[in-house]
Coordinates of C-alpha atoms and ligand atoms in Angstrom, one line a residue:
M148 CA -67.0 -95.4 -174.1
E149 CA -69.9 -97.6 -173.0
N150 CA -68.0 -98.1 -169.6
K151 CA -67.5 -94.3 -169.1
Q152 CA -71.0 -93.6 -169.6
K153 CA -71.9 -96.3 -167.0
S154 CA -69.5 -94.8 -164.4
I155 CA -70.9 -91.5 -164.6
E156 CA -74.6 -92.3 -164.9
G157 CA -74.7 -95.3 -162.4
S158 CA -77.1 -98.1 -162.7
S159 CA -80.3 -96.2 -162.1
G160 CA -80.0 -94.1 -165.2
P161 CA -78.4 -90.6 -166.0
W162 CA -77.8 -88.3 -162.9
Y163 CA -79.9 -85.8 -164.4
G164 CA -83.0 -88.1 -164.3
A165 CA -85.9 -87.6 -166.9
E166 CA -87.7 -84.5 -167.9
P167 CA -91.0 -84.3 -165.9
E168 CA -94.2 -84.8 -167.6
I169 CA -97.0 -82.2 -166.7
P170 CA -100.5 -83.5 -167.1
E171 CA -102.8 -81.5 -169.5
S172 CA -105.2 -81.1 -166.8
A173 CA -102.7 -79.5 -164.5
P174 CA -103.8 -75.9 -163.8
M175 CA -101.6 -73.6 -165.8
E176 CA -101.1 -69.8 -165.7
T177 CA -99.9 -68.3 -169.0
V178 CA -97.5 -65.3 -168.9
N179 CA -95.6 -63.3 -171.8
T180 CA -92.6 -61.3 -171.2
E181 CA -89.5 -60.3 -173.3
I182 CA -86.9 -61.7 -171.1
L183 CA -87.1 -64.2 -168.5
I184 CA -84.6 -64.7 -165.8
I185 CA -84.6 -67.9 -163.9
G186 CA -82.7 -67.6 -160.5
G187 CA -82.5 -64.3 -158.6
G188 CA -78.8 -64.6 -157.2
T189 CA -75.7 -62.8 -158.4
G190 CA -76.3 -63.5 -162.0
G191 CA -80.0 -63.1 -161.9
M192 CA -80.2 -59.7 -160.1
T193 CA -77.4 -58.2 -162.2
A194 CA -79.3 -59.4 -165.4
A195 CA -82.6 -58.0 -164.1
I196 CA -81.0 -54.5 -163.6
F197 CA -79.5 -54.5 -167.0
A198 CA -82.5 -55.9 -168.8
G199 CA -84.7 -53.3 -166.8
R200 CA -82.6 -50.4 -167.7
M201 CA -82.7 -51.3 -171.4
G202 CA -86.3 -51.2 -171.2
A203 CA -87.0 -54.9 -171.7
K204 CA -90.3 -56.3 -170.2
T205 CA -88.5 -58.7 -167.7
L206 CA -89.7 -61.4 -165.1
V207 CA -87.4 -63.0 -162.6
I208 CA -88.7 -66.3 -161.2
E209 CA -87.0 -67.4 -157.9
K210 CA -87.1 -70.8 -156.2
N211 CA -86.9 -69.3 -152.7
A212 CA -89.1 -66.8 -150.9
T213 CA -86.2 -64.0 -151.2
V214 CA -83.7 -63.4 -153.9
G215 CA -80.3 -65.3 -153.3
Y216 CA -77.0 -64.3 -151.6
Y217 CA -75.5 -61.6 -153.9
K218 CA -71.6 -61.3 -153.8
T219 CA -70.4 -57.9 -152.9
Y220 CA -66.9 -58.9 -153.6
N221 CA -66.3 -58.9 -157.3
G222 CA -63.1 -59.6 -159.4
V223 CA -63.1 -57.1 -162.1
I224 CA -60.5 -55.4 -164.4
D225 CA -60.0 -51.9 -165.2
S226 CA -63.1 -50.5 -163.5
R227 CA -63.6 -46.8 -162.7
A228 CA -63.1 -47.4 -158.9
Q229 CA -59.8 -49.4 -159.8
R230 CA -58.5 -46.6 -162.0
E231 CA -59.3 -44.0 -159.4
A232 CA -57.4 -46.0 -156.8
G233 CA -54.6 -46.3 -159.0
V234 CA -54.9 -50.0 -159.9
K235 CA -54.7 -49.5 -163.6
G236 CA -51.6 -50.8 -165.1
K237 CA -50.9 -52.9 -162.0
I238 CA -52.9 -55.8 -163.9
D239 CA -51.2 -57.0 -167.0
K240 CA -54.2 -58.5 -168.8
E241 CA -52.2 -61.0 -170.8
D242 CA -50.5 -62.3 -167.5
L243 CA -53.9 -62.7 -166.0
V244 CA -55.4 -64.6 -169.1
Q245 CA -52.5 -66.9 -169.0
E246 CA -52.7 -67.4 -165.3
L247 CA -56.2 -68.6 -165.7
L248 CA -55.3 -70.8 -168.6
H249 CA -52.6 -72.6 -166.8
Y250 CA -54.3 -73.3 -163.7
P251 CA -57.0 -76.0 -164.9
A252 CA -56.3 -79.6 -165.0
Q253 CA -58.5 -82.3 -166.2
Y254 CA -59.2 -85.6 -164.8
D255 CA -60.6 -88.8 -166.7
D256 CA -64.0 -89.6 -165.9
V257 CA -63.5 -93.2 -165.0
D258 CA -60.5 -93.5 -162.8
R259 CA -59.8 -90.0 -162.0
R260 CA -56.4 -90.0 -163.4
L261 CA -54.9 -86.6 -164.3
I262 CA -55.1 -86.4 -168.1
E263 CA -51.8 -84.2 -168.7
N264 CA -52.1 -80.9 -170.5
A265 CA -55.8 -81.3 -171.0
N266 CA -57.2 -77.8 -170.9
P267 CA -60.9 -77.9 -170.2
V268 CA -61.4 -74.1 -170.1
D269 CA -62.6 -71.8 -173.0
E270 CA -60.1 -69.0 -173.5
K271 CA -62.9 -66.9 -175.1
L272 CA -64.7 -66.8 -172.0
I273 CA -61.7 -65.8 -170.0
R274 CA -61.0 -62.9 -172.4
L275 CA -64.6 -61.8 -172.2
W276 CA -64.3 -61.3 -168.5
V277 CA -61.1 -59.6 -168.7
E278 CA -62.3 -57.2 -171.3
E279 CA -65.8 -56.5 -170.3
S280 CA -65.9 -56.8 -166.4
G281 CA -64.7 -53.2 -165.9
V282 CA -67.7 -51.6 -167.9
A283 CA -70.1 -53.9 -166.5
I284 CA -69.4 -53.2 -163.0
D285 CA -69.2 -49.5 -163.7
I286 CA -72.7 -49.3 -165.0
L287 CA -74.0 -51.4 -162.1
A288 CA -72.1 -49.2 -159.7
D289 CA -73.8 -46.0 -161.4
E290 CA -77.2 -47.5 -161.0
L291 CA -76.6 -48.3 -157.2
S292 CA -74.9 -45.1 -156.3
E293 CA -78.4 -43.5 -155.9
Y294 CA -78.8 -45.5 -152.7
G295 CA -75.4 -44.3 -151.2
I296 CA -73.9 -47.7 -152.5
R297 CA -70.2 -47.2 -153.3
H298 CA -68.0 -49.4 -155.6
V299 CA -64.4 -49.4 -154.2
A300 CA -61.2 -51.1 -155.2
E301 CA -58.8 -52.9 -153.1
T302 CA -55.1 -51.8 -153.7
D303 CA -53.3 -53.7 -151.0
V304 CA -51.9 -57.0 -152.3
G305 CA -49.9 -57.8 -149.2
D306 CA -46.6 -58.8 -150.5
G307 CA -47.9 -59.3 -154.0
H308 CA -47.3 -63.0 -153.7
H309 CA -48.7 -66.0 -151.7
G310 CA -45.4 -68.1 -151.6
K311 CA -44.5 -68.3 -155.2
F312 CA -48.1 -67.5 -156.4
K313 CA -48.6 -64.0 -157.8
I314 CA -51.5 -61.9 -156.7
F315 CA -53.6 -59.9 -159.1
P316 CA -55.5 -56.8 -157.8
T317 CA -58.9 -57.8 -159.2
H318 CA -60.7 -57.4 -155.8
T319 CA -63.4 -54.8 -155.7
K320 CA -66.4 -54.3 -153.4
F321 CA -69.8 -52.6 -153.1
I322 CA -70.0 -51.0 -149.7
V323 CA -73.6 -50.7 -148.6
P324 CA -74.5 -47.9 -146.3
L325 CA -76.9 -48.1 -143.2
L326 CA -79.6 -45.9 -144.4
K327 CA -82.8 -44.8 -142.7
G328 CA -85.9 -45.5 -144.8
G329 CA -84.2 -48.2 -147.0
P330 CA -86.1 -51.3 -148.2
K331 CA -87.0 -54.0 -145.6
G332 CA -84.1 -56.3 -144.7
H333 CA -81.3 -53.8 -145.9
V334 CA -79.7 -53.9 -142.6
H335 CA -78.9 -57.4 -141.3
G336 CA -76.6 -58.1 -138.2
G337 CA -75.9 -54.3 -138.1
V338 CA -74.5 -54.3 -141.5
G339 CA -75.8 -53.0 -144.7
V340 CA -77.0 -55.8 -147.2
I341 CA -77.1 -55.2 -150.9
E342 CA -80.0 -57.7 -152.0
P343 CA -83.2 -55.4 -151.1
W344 CA -81.4 -52.6 -152.9
L345 CA -81.0 -54.4 -156.1
V346 CA -84.6 -55.7 -156.0
K347 CA -85.7 -52.1 -155.6
K348 CA -83.5 -51.0 -158.4
A349 CA -84.9 -53.6 -160.7
K350 CA -88.4 -52.9 -159.7
S351 CA -87.9 -49.3 -160.5
F352 CA -87.3 -50.3 -164.1
G353 CA -90.6 -52.3 -164.0
V354 CA -88.9 -55.8 -163.6
E355 CA -91.5 -58.1 -162.1
F356 CA -90.5 -61.0 -159.6
R357 CA -92.3 -64.3 -158.9
F358 CA -90.8 -65.9 -155.6
N359 CA -91.4 -69.5 -154.6
T360 CA -91.6 -70.2 -158.2
P361 CA -89.1 -72.9 -159.2
L362 CA -88.3 -73.9 -162.8
V363 CA -89.6 -77.2 -163.8
K364 CA -88.4 -77.5 -167.4
F365 CA -88.2 -75.3 -170.6
V366 CA -90.7 -74.9 -173.3
K367 CA -89.3 -75.4 -176.9
R368 CA -90.8 -74.8 -180.4
N369 CA -88.9 -75.7 -183.6
N370 CA -85.8 -76.6 -181.6
K371 CA -85.6 -73.3 -179.9
V372 CA -86.3 -72.5 -176.3
I373 CA -89.3 -70.0 -176.1
G374 CA -90.1 -70.2 -172.4
A375 CA -90.2 -72.2 -169.3
I376 CA -92.7 -73.8 -167.1
A377 CA -92.4 -73.2 -163.2
R378 CA -94.3 -74.3 -160.1
K379 CA -96.2 -71.9 -158.1
K380 CA -96.3 -72.2 -154.1
N381 CA -99.8 -73.7 -154.4
G382 CA -98.7 -76.4 -156.7
D383 CA -100.1 -74.9 -159.8
Y384 CA -97.9 -74.3 -162.8
I385 CA -97.1 -71.3 -164.8
R386 CA -95.9 -71.2 -168.3
I387 CA -93.8 -68.2 -169.2
E388 CA -93.0 -67.3 -173.0
A389 CA -90.1 -64.9 -173.3
S390 CA -89.8 -63.4 -176.9
R391 CA -86.2 -62.3 -176.4
G392 CA -84.7 -65.1 -174.5
V393 CA -84.4 -67.0 -171.2
L394 CA -81.4 -66.4 -169.0
L395 CA -80.6 -69.2 -166.7
C396 CA -79.0 -68.1 -163.5
T397 CA -80.0 -71.0 -161.2
G398 CA -76.4 -71.6 -159.7
G399 CA -74.7 -75.0 -159.3
Y400 CA -75.7 -78.1 -157.4
S401 CA -74.0 -77.6 -154.1
D402 CA -77.1 -77.9 -152.1
D403 CA -77.7 -81.7 -153.3
H404 CA -74.9 -83.5 -151.6
E405 CA -75.5 -86.8 -153.3
L406 CA -75.3 -85.3 -156.7
F407 CA -72.2 -83.3 -155.4
A408 CA -70.5 -86.6 -154.4
K409 CA -71.4 -88.2 -157.9
L410 CA -70.2 -85.4 -160.1
N411 CA -67.6 -84.1 -158.0
P412 CA -66.0 -87.1 -156.2
Q413 CA -62.6 -85.5 -155.7
A414 CA -63.9 -82.4 -154.1
A415 CA -66.6 -84.3 -152.1
A416 CA -63.7 -86.5 -150.5
V417 CA -61.9 -83.7 -149.1
T418 CA -65.2 -81.7 -147.9
S419 CA -66.5 -81.9 -144.3
L420 CA -68.6 -78.9 -144.2
Y421 CA -71.1 -77.0 -146.4
Y422 CA -72.3 -73.5 -146.3
G423 CA -73.8 -72.2 -149.8
Q424 CA -76.9 -71.0 -151.5
K425 CA -79.9 -72.9 -150.1
G426 CA -81.9 -74.5 -153.1
N427 CA -79.0 -74.7 -155.6
T428 CA -79.9 -78.2 -156.5
G429 CA -78.8 -78.3 -160.1
D430 CA -82.4 -77.7 -161.4
G431 CA -81.3 -75.4 -164.2
L432 CA -78.4 -77.7 -165.2
K433 CA -80.9 -80.6 -165.5
A434 CA -83.6 -78.6 -167.3
A435 CA -81.0 -77.3 -169.9
I436 CA -79.5 -81.0 -170.3
W437 CA -83.3 -82.1 -171.0
A438 CA -83.5 -79.3 -173.5
G439 CA -80.3 -80.6 -175.3
G440 CA -77.7 -78.8 -173.5
E441 CA -74.1 -80.2 -172.7
K442 CA -72.5 -80.1 -169.4
A443 CA -68.8 -79.8 -168.8
R444 CA -67.4 -83.5 -168.4
Y445 CA -65.4 -82.7 -165.2
G446 CA -66.5 -81.5 -161.9
T447 CA -65.4 -78.2 -160.3
A448 CA -66.3 -76.9 -156.8
G449 CA -65.6 -74.0 -154.7
L450 CA -63.8 -75.2 -151.5
F451 CA -62.2 -73.2 -148.7
D452 CA -59.7 -74.9 -146.3
R453 CA -61.9 -74.1 -143.3
G454 CA -63.9 -77.1 -142.6
M455 CA -63.2 -78.1 -139.0
V456 CA -63.3 -81.7 -138.1
K457 CA -63.4 -83.4 -134.6
P458 CA -60.2 -85.1 -133.6
G459 CA -59.9 -88.5 -135.4
G460 CA -62.7 -87.4 -137.8
K461 CA -62.9 -87.9 -141.5
A462 CA -63.7 -85.6 -144.5
G463 CA -66.1 -86.7 -146.9
P464 CA -70.1 -87.2 -146.9
P465 CA -72.3 -86.6 -144.9
F466 CA -71.2 -83.0 -144.7
R467 CA -71.8 -80.6 -141.6
R468 CA -74.1 -77.8 -142.4
L469 CA -73.5 -74.3 -141.0
G470 CA -76.6 -72.9 -139.2
P471 CA -78.3 -70.0 -139.9
T472 CA -77.5 -68.1 -137.0
L473 CA -73.7 -68.0 -137.0
G474 CA -73.4 -68.9 -140.6
P475 CA -70.0 -68.8 -142.1
L476 CA -68.5 -67.6 -138.9
D477 CA -68.9 -71.0 -137.7
A478 CA -66.0 -72.3 -139.7
F479 CA -62.1 -72.3 -139.0
H480 CA -61.1 -69.0 -140.6
M481 CA -57.6 -69.5 -139.9
G482 CA -57.5 -72.4 -142.2
S483 CA -55.9 -70.7 -145.1
Q484 CA -53.1 -69.1 -142.9
P485 CA -49.6 -70.9 -143.6
F486 CA -49.1 -72.3 -140.2
L487 CA -47.6 -75.8 -139.9
K488 CA -50.0 -78.4 -141.5
V489 CA -49.5 -82.1 -140.5
N490 CA -51.2 -85.2 -141.9
M491 CA -52.6 -88.0 -139.3
D492 CA -49.1 -89.6 -139.3
G493 CA -47.8 -86.3 -137.9
K494 CA -45.8 -85.5 -140.9
R495 CA -45.8 -82.5 -143.1
F496 CA -46.9 -83.3 -146.8
L497 CA -46.8 -80.0 -148.7
N498 CA -45.6 -76.4 -148.8
E499 CA -48.1 -74.6 -146.5
A500 CA -47.6 -71.2 -148.3
V501 CA -49.7 -71.7 -151.1
P502 CA -53.3 -70.7 -152.0
Y503 CA -56.2 -72.6 -150.6
D504 CA -57.3 -73.9 -153.9
V505 CA -53.9 -75.5 -154.1
I506 CA -53.8 -76.9 -150.6
I507 CA -57.1 -78.6 -150.3
Y508 CA -57.2 -81.2 -153.1
P509 CA -53.9 -82.9 -152.0
L510 CA -55.9 -83.9 -148.9
Q511 CA -57.3 -86.8 -151.0
Y512 CA -53.8 -88.4 -150.7
E513 CA -53.7 -88.2 -147.0
K514 CA -55.4 -90.5 -144.3
N515 CA -58.8 -89.4 -143.3
H516 CA -58.5 -86.8 -146.0
V517 CA -57.8 -84.2 -143.4
C518 CA -54.9 -82.2 -142.1
N519 CA -54.0 -80.7 -138.7
V520 CA -53.2 -76.9 -138.3
I521 CA -51.0 -76.3 -135.6
W522 CA -50.2 -72.8 -134.0
D523 CA -48.9 -71.3 -130.7
S524 CA -49.7 -68.3 -128.5
K525 CA -48.0 -65.8 -130.9
Y526 CA -50.3 -66.8 -133.8
W527 CA -51.7 -63.2 -134.3
K528 CA -48.2 -61.8 -134.9
N529 CA -47.6 -64.7 -137.4
I530 CA -50.8 -63.6 -139.2
E531 CA -49.7 -60.2 -139.5
S532 CA -46.6 -61.3 -141.1
F533 CA -48.3 -63.7 -143.6
R534 CA -50.2 -60.8 -144.8
L535 CA -52.8 -62.8 -146.8
V536 CA -55.3 -61.0 -149.1
G537 CA -58.8 -61.3 -150.5
C538 CA -61.0 -63.8 -148.5
C539 CA -58.0 -65.2 -146.6
R540 CA -57.3 -61.6 -145.2
Q541 CA -57.4 -61.7 -141.5
I542 CA -55.9 -58.3 -140.4
P543 CA -57.7 -55.2 -141.7
S544 CA -56.7 -53.9 -145.1
P545 CA -54.9 -50.5 -145.1
T546 CA -56.9 -49.3 -148.1
K547 CA -59.3 -46.7 -147.5
P548 CA -62.3 -47.2 -147.5
R549 CA -61.9 -50.7 -146.4
T550 CA -62.9 -53.4 -149.0
Y551 CA -62.6 -56.5 -146.5
E552 CA -61.9 -56.2 -143.0
G553 CA -60.9 -59.7 -142.6
I554 CA -62.3 -61.5 -139.4
G555 CA -60.1 -59.2 -137.4
K556 CA -58.4 -60.0 -133.9
T557 CA -61.4 -60.0 -131.6
I558 CA -63.8 -62.0 -133.6
N559 CA -61.3 -64.5 -134.5
R560 CA -60.4 -64.9 -130.6
V561 CA -64.2 -65.4 -130.1
L562 CA -64.4 -68.0 -132.8
L563 CA -61.3 -69.8 -131.5
A564 CA -62.8 -70.0 -128.1
R565 CA -66.1 -71.3 -129.6
G566 CA -64.1 -73.9 -131.5
A567 CA -62.4 -74.9 -128.5
M568 CA -65.8 -75.1 -126.6
T569 CA -67.4 -77.2 -129.3
G570 CA -64.7 -79.7 -129.2
Y571 CA -62.9 -78.9 -132.4
I572 CA -59.9 -76.7 -131.5
Q573 CA -57.4 -78.3 -129.1
K574 CA -54.9 -76.8 -126.7
A575 CA -52.0 -78.0 -124.7
D576 CA -49.0 -76.8 -122.8
T577 CA -46.6 -79.3 -124.6
I578 CA -46.3 -80.5 -128.2
E579 CA -46.9 -84.0 -126.9
G580 CA -49.9 -83.0 -125.2
L581 CA -51.3 -81.7 -128.3
A582 CA -50.5 -84.6 -130.2
R583 CA -52.5 -86.9 -127.9
K584 CA -55.5 -84.5 -128.1
L585 CA -55.4 -84.5 -131.9
R586 CA -54.9 -88.3 -132.0
L587 CA -51.4 -87.9 -133.8
P588 CA -48.4 -90.3 -133.2
V589 CA -46.6 -88.6 -130.3
A590 CA -42.9 -89.3 -131.1
Q591 CA -43.5 -88.4 -135.0
F592 CA -45.3 -85.2 -134.4
K593 CA -42.6 -84.2 -131.9
A594 CA -40.0 -84.9 -134.3
T595 CA -41.8 -83.1 -137.2
V596 CA -42.1 -80.0 -135.0
D597 CA -38.7 -80.1 -133.9
R598 CA -37.2 -80.3 -137.4
Y599 CA -39.7 -77.6 -138.3
N600 CA -38.4 -75.2 -135.6
K601 CA -34.9 -76.0 -136.5
M602 CA -35.4 -75.1 -140.2
A603 CA -37.4 -72.0 -139.0
K604 CA -34.3 -70.9 -137.1
A605 CA -31.9 -71.3 -140.1
G606 CA -34.4 -69.8 -142.4
V607 CA -34.4 -72.6 -145.0
D608 CA -37.2 -75.2 -145.5
E609 CA -35.3 -78.1 -146.8
D610 CA -38.2 -80.5 -147.1
F611 CA -41.0 -78.4 -148.9
G612 CA -39.4 -75.0 -149.9
K613 CA -41.7 -72.7 -147.9
P614 CA -40.7 -69.2 -148.0
A615 CA -38.5 -68.1 -144.8
K616 CA -40.9 -65.3 -144.0
D617 CA -43.7 -68.0 -143.4
L618 CA -41.5 -70.4 -141.7
I619 CA -42.2 -69.6 -138.1
A620 CA -41.0 -71.7 -135.0
L621 CA -43.6 -73.1 -132.8
D622 CA -41.9 -72.1 -129.5
N623 CA -44.4 -70.2 -127.5
P624 CA -46.8 -72.4 -125.5
P625 CA -49.6 -72.9 -125.2
F626 CA -49.8 -74.9 -128.4
Y627 CA -53.1 -75.2 -130.5
G628 CA -54.3 -77.5 -133.3
V629 CA -57.5 -78.5 -135.2
T630 CA -58.1 -81.1 -137.7
N631 CA -59.5 -79.4 -141.0
A632 CA -60.8 -80.3 -144.5
G633 CA -62.7 -78.6 -147.0
W634 CA -65.8 -76.3 -146.5
M635 CA -67.8 -76.6 -149.9
M636 CA -69.4 -73.5 -151.1
H637 CA -70.5 -73.8 -154.8
T638 CA -70.0 -75.8 -157.9
T639 CA -68.9 -74.3 -161.3
D640 CA -69.0 -77.1 -163.7
G641 CA -72.0 -75.8 -165.6
L642 CA -73.2 -76.0 -169.1
R643 CA -71.2 -75.4 -172.3
I644 CA -71.8 -71.7 -173.5
N645 CA -70.4 -69.7 -176.3
E646 CA -68.9 -66.2 -175.9
D647 CA -72.5 -64.8 -176.2
M648 CA -73.6 -67.1 -173.2
Q649 CA -75.7 -69.0 -175.5
V650 CA -76.2 -72.6 -174.2
L651 CA -74.7 -75.2 -176.6
D652 CA -75.8 -78.6 -177.6
K653 CA -73.4 -81.7 -177.8
E654 CA -72.3 -80.8 -181.3
G655 CA -71.5 -77.4 -180.3
G656 CA -74.6 -75.9 -181.8
V657 CA -76.6 -73.0 -180.3
I658 CA -79.7 -73.8 -178.5
G659 CA -81.7 -70.7 -179.5
G660 CA -83.4 -68.8 -176.9
L661 CA -81.3 -70.1 -174.0
Y662 CA -78.6 -68.4 -172.2
A663 CA -76.6 -69.0 -169.0
T664 CA -74.3 -67.2 -166.6
G665 CA -72.8 -67.9 -163.2
D666 CA -72.2 -71.4 -161.7
V667 CA -74.8 -73.0 -164.0
A668 CA -72.5 -72.1 -166.9
G669 CA -69.0 -73.9 -167.4
G670 CA -66.0 -73.5 -169.5
F671 CA -64.3 -71.1 -167.1
F672 CA -62.5 -73.0 -164.2
G673 CA -60.6 -76.1 -164.2
T674 CA -61.1 -78.9 -161.8
N675 CA -59.3 -77.2 -159.0
Y676 CA -61.8 -74.3 -158.5
Y677 CA -60.6 -70.7 -159.2
P678 CA -57.4 -69.2 -158.2
E679 CA -57.8 -67.6 -154.7
L680 CA -55.3 -65.0 -155.8
I681 CA -57.7 -63.5 -158.7
V682 CA -59.9 -62.5 -156.0
G683 CA -63.5 -62.4 -156.7
V684 CA -63.3 -63.9 -160.3
A685 CA -66.4 -66.2 -159.7
S686 CA -68.9 -63.5 -159.1
G687 CA -67.1 -61.1 -161.4
K688 CA -67.5 -63.2 -164.5
T689 CA -71.0 -64.0 -163.4
I690 CA -72.0 -60.2 -163.2
T691 CA -70.1 -59.7 -166.6
F692 CA -71.6 -62.6 -168.5
A693 CA -75.1 -61.5 -167.2
R694 CA -74.8 -58.2 -168.9
H695 CA -73.4 -59.6 -172.0
A696 CA -76.2 -62.1 -172.3
V697 CA -78.9 -59.3 -172.0
L698 CA -77.0 -57.3 -174.5
H699 CA -77.1 -60.1 -176.9
M700 CA -80.9 -60.5 -176.3
M701 CA -81.4 -56.8 -176.9
R702 CA -79.6 -56.7 -180.2
G703 CA -81.5 -54.7 -182.8
T704 CA -83.4 -52.7 -180.3
D705 CA -82.8 -48.8 -179.7
T706 CA -80.5 -49.6 -176.7
V707 CA -78.5 -51.9 -178.7
P708 CA -78.8 -51.0 -182.4
A709 CA -77.5 -53.5 -184.8
G710 CA -73.7 -53.4 -185.5
S711 CA -73.1 -51.2 -182.5
W712 CA -73.1 -53.6 -179.5
G713 CA -69.5 -55.2 -180.1
F714 CA -68.0 -53.0 -177.3
Ligands
FAD162 C1 -70.1 -68.6 -149.0 C2 -69.7 -68.4 -150.3 C3 -68.6 -67.6 -150.4 C4 -68.2 -67.2 -151.7 N1 -67.1 -66.2 -151.8 C5 -66.7 -65.9 -153.2 C6 -65.7 -65.0 -153.3 O1 -65.1 -64.7 -152.3 N2 -65.4 -64.6 -154.6 C7 -66.1 -65.1 -155.7 O2 -65.8 -64.7 -156.9 N3 -67.1 -66.1 -155.5 C8 -67.4 -66.4 -154.3 N4 -68.4 -67.3 -154.1 C9 -69.2 -67.6 -155.4 C10 -70.2 -66.8 -156.0 O3 -70.9 -66.6 -155.0 C11 -70.9 -67.5 -157.1 O4 -69.9 -67.9 -158.0 C12 -71.9 -66.8 -157.7 O5 -73.0 -66.3 -156.8 C13 -72.7 -67.5 -158.7 O6 -73.9 -66.6 -159.1 P1 -75.3 -67.4 -159.6 O7 -75.9 -66.4 -159.9 O8 -74.8 -68.4 -160.7 O9 -75.7 -68.2 -158.4 P2 -76.2 -67.9 -157.1 O10 -75.8 -66.5 -156.7 O11 -76.2 -69.0 -156.2 O12 -77.9 -67.7 -157.4 C14 -78.6 -68.8 -157.9 C15 -80.2 -68.5 -157.5 O13 -80.9 -69.4 -158.3 C16 -82.0 -69.7 -157.4 N5 -82.6 -71.1 -157.9 C17 -82.0 -72.3 -157.9 N6 -82.8 -73.3 -158.4 C18 -83.7 -72.6 -159.0 C19 -85.0 -73.0 -159.7 N7 -85.3 -74.2 -160.0 N8 -85.9 -72.0 -160.0 C20 -85.7 -70.7 -159.9 N9 -84.6 -70.2 -158.9 C21 -83.8 -71.2 -158.6 C22 -81.4 -69.7 -156.1 O14 -82.5 -69.8 -155.0 C23 -80.5 -68.6 -156.0 O15 -81.2 -67.5 -155.6 C24 -68.9 -67.7 -152.8 C25 -70.0 -68.4 -152.7 C26 -70.5 -68.8 -151.5 C27 -71.7 -69.5 -151.3

């Protein structure tokens, strides 16, 4: 036991450090509110709207100068938009619960050995999302409809499968119009952006915001969290007491890569690229631990298989950070398509027709923790026949209105050209030429492609069982390839919470007054992130739990009379 603690904490003390002392002489403003929301991202902005519409005096403190990136793709079940689009009935709730339950796996903290059959998720939380996500999003959609924002459902599930994996139509989206006279910043790069509308809505209920005001620590009285201390831009402190409760929505720790490598070593090993919420450095997680909270013992991170690496390069820290200009466009978006994938020995190592969350972690067993994605000049036809959905979709959805356009043919072509220009994507007229450019052993790579082509013609993958539909010969030069690894977006191994989103201590007891939702809360996903094919479940559960936490804080009021809030 002692050894285990040591390996997690390292020689310089625990990863979460010590709670900061604030000198008595430090300038301190004091504020009182009913609900304090810490972090104005997906969870925080949702909670702000729910708290405001229920009449609670609410304050949001946010570390950055603006609210965080709000996910408009939300995974929910049985929402009005889905019923109207005919999705109801297509989702078997019990199937969905079981899918989320069998996904997780748990690793031993010391030697990363997989602990067989260890299930680290809390089934109660999964069922809560399944039961309450529809109503949560419907209410949000009603509130946002006055701005012309529409909540729509995706009905296209491609072939209904990704290889052997079943797809669940949980995918919905808020479509934000381009409106004249909207709040500042609601149009960005020619598209409608939701965040300024959320702020406008919350403010319409009287919710107050303090930007550039990061949480420092919680204030406790009689073992209960009664508020928090934050730091203002000028360096002074602010002490906020919240009579109904504090909701922690500070996200994970994806923006602290040292901490990420420490707590999520298996994910860090296969990551080459980072693009996530600026400022998510685990502040809320640490503060809750100082206040007695308990974090999940295993690491979980959201990784896409789209982190290009230069030929001969490796995955692992330090990660390339995507710049603000092209942002997520500057990644390899075809990474999740089931093209031929080979390791640095020029050999296949898995069935490529599996979801990205399944394909990325096996890279830890391959040289340099990367693979090479190979395609030829008929790649767009291949993408059309792969028919991937959700955030792997590249061809426009037939659903109207469109929930996700995918990158699309033209933008994809531009991105490929850019990838080639910047030295990532390689092109050659022969397989041998491509092998040399990707620094693969020529003879072995040629043999792999020949065998792959032979199996493709026969329609049977004798080596890895890839479905015939996705087994397409590489016979149309020029040939292309890129070395690829993970793009890390966020972490989800957060605090232990109960089914009312209350933060729990080491003994499983409730820490009064303290709630958590989103990535700072754990217990929902296993070590390998969330299933790609349950599209939007991370943001969908964040929104659902934000509402639930606020309802719990508001029990006994006119909006949530005692005994009536149990849904
Ligand atoms: C690029 C990308 C793509 C994604 N795609 C999907 C997807 O397709 N489907 C899906 O379900 N999920 C997706 N996610 C994940 C999803 O966005 C998150 O699970 C969700 O946003 C979590 O919400 P949150 O409120 O916990 O955190 P966030 O939305 O990250 O918000 C956290 C907020 O807290 C603030 N904060 C941090 N520290 C402090 C502090 N000390 N004091 C005050 N404020 C603080 C931050 O500035 C930020 O505004 C994606 C994430 C990224 C980054």
